[in-house]
mmCIF file of C-alpha atoms and ligand atoms in Angstrom:
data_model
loop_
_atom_site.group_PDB
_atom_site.id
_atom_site.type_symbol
_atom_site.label_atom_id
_atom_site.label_comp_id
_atom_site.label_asym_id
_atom_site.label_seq_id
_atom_site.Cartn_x
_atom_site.Cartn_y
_atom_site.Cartn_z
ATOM 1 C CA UNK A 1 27.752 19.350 24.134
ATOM 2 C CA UNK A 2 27.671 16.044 21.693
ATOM 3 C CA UNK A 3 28.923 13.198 23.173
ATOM 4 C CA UNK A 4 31.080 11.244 20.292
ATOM 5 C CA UNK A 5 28.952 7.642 20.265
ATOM 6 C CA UNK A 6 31.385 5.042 20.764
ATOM 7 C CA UNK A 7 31.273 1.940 18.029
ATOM 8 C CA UNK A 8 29.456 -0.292 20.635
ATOM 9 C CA UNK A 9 26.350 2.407 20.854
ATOM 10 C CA UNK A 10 26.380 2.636 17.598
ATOM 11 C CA UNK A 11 26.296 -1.219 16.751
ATOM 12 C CA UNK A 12 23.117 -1.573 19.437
ATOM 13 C CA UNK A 13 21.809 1.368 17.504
ATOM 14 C CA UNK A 14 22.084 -1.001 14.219
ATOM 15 C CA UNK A 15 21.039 -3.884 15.874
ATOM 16 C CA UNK A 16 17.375 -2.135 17.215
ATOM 17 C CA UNK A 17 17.062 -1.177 13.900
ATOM 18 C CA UNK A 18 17.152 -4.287 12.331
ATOM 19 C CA UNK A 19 14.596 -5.906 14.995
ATOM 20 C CA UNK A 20 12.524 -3.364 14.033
ATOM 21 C CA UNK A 21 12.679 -4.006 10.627
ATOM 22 C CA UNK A 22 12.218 -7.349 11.364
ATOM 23 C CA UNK A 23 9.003 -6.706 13.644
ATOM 24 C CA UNK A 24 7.628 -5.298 10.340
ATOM 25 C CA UNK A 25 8.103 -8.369 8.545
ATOM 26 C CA UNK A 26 6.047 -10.330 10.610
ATOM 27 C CA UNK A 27 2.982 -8.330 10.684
ATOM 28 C CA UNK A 28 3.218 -8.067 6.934
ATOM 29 C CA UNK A 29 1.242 -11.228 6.818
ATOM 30 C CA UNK A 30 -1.273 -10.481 8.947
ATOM 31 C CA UNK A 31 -2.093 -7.523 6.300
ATOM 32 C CA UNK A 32 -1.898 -9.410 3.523
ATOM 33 C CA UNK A 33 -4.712 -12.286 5.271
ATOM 34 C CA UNK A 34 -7.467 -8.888 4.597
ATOM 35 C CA UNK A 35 -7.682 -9.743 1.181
ATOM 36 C CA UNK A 36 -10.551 -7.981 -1.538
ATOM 37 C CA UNK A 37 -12.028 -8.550 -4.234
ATOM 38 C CA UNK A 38 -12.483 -6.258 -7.050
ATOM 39 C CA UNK A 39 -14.622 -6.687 -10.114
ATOM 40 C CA UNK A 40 -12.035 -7.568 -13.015
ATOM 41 C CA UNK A 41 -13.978 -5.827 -15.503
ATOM 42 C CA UNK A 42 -15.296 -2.163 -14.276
ATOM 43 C CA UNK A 43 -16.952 0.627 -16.524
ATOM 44 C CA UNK A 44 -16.379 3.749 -15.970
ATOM 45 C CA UNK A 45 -19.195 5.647 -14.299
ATOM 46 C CA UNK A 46 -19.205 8.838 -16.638
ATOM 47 C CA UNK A 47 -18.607 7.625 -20.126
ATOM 48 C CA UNK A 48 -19.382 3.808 -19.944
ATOM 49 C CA UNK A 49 -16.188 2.118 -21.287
ATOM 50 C CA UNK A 50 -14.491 -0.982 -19.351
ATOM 51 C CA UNK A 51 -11.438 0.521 -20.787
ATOM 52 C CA UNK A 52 -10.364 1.382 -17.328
ATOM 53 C CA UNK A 53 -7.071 0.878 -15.329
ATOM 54 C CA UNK A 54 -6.816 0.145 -11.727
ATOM 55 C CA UNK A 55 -4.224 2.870 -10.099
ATOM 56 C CA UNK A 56 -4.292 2.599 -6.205
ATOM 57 C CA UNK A 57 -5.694 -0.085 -4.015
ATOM 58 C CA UNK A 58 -6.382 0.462 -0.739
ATOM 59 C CA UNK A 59 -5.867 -2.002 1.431
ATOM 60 C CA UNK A 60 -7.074 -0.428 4.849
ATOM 61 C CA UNK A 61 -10.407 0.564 3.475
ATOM 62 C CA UNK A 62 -11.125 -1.925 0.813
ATOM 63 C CA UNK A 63 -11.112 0.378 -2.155
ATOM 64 C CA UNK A 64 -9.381 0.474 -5.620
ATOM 65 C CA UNK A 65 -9.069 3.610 -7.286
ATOM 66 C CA UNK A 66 -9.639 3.195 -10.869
ATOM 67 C CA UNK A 67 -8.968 5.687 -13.820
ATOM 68 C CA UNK A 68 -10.839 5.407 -17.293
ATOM 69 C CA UNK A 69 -8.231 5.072 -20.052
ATOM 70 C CA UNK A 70 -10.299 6.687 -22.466
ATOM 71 C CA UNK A 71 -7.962 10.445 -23.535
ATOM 72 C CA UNK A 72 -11.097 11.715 -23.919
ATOM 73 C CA UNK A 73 -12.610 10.994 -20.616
ATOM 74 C CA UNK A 74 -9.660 9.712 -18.179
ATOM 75 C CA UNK A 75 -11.931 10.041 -15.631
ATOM 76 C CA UNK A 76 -11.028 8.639 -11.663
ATOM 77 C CA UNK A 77 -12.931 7.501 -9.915
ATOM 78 C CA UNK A 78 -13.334 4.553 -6.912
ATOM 79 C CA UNK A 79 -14.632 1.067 -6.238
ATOM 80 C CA UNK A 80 -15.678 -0.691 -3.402
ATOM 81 C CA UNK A 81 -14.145 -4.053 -2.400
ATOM 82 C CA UNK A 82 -15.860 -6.781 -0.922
ATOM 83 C CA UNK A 83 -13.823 -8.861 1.871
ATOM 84 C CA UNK A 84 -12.800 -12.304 1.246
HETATM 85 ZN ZN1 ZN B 101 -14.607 7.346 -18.986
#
């Protein structure tokens, strides 16, 4: 039943893929225009240190997910962006 792809299917094949690839490139700066703005300095809601470390942002939702760096506490937790 499988049909052997002959080299010029296959090069269209590679060629699709790299239009894709370059559709993706162009919309990458249409993401990167929704820019936020987190607070540089951010204390952690359960022990109170600014010793924390920002581990995700999230750029669909506008939030950065922050962990206190604390080894007692290392608590995660999340902040709220605001738009620029
Ligand atoms: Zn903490």
């Amino acid at each position: 039943m499988s049909k052997k792809k002959t080299k010029t299917e296959q090069e269209i094949e590679v060629q699709v893929r790299e239009e894709i690839t370059e559709q993706k490139k162009q919309d990458e700066p249409e993401k990167q225009q929704k820019k936020w703005a987190f607070p540089t300095v951010s204390k952690c809601p359960r022990c109170g240190t600014t010793e924390t470390k920002a581990t995700h942002t999230d750029g669909k939702t506008g939030t950065q997910y922050r962990q206190c760096q604390r080894a007692i506490c290392r608590y995660n937790y999340s902040v709220k962006g605001t738009k620029v």
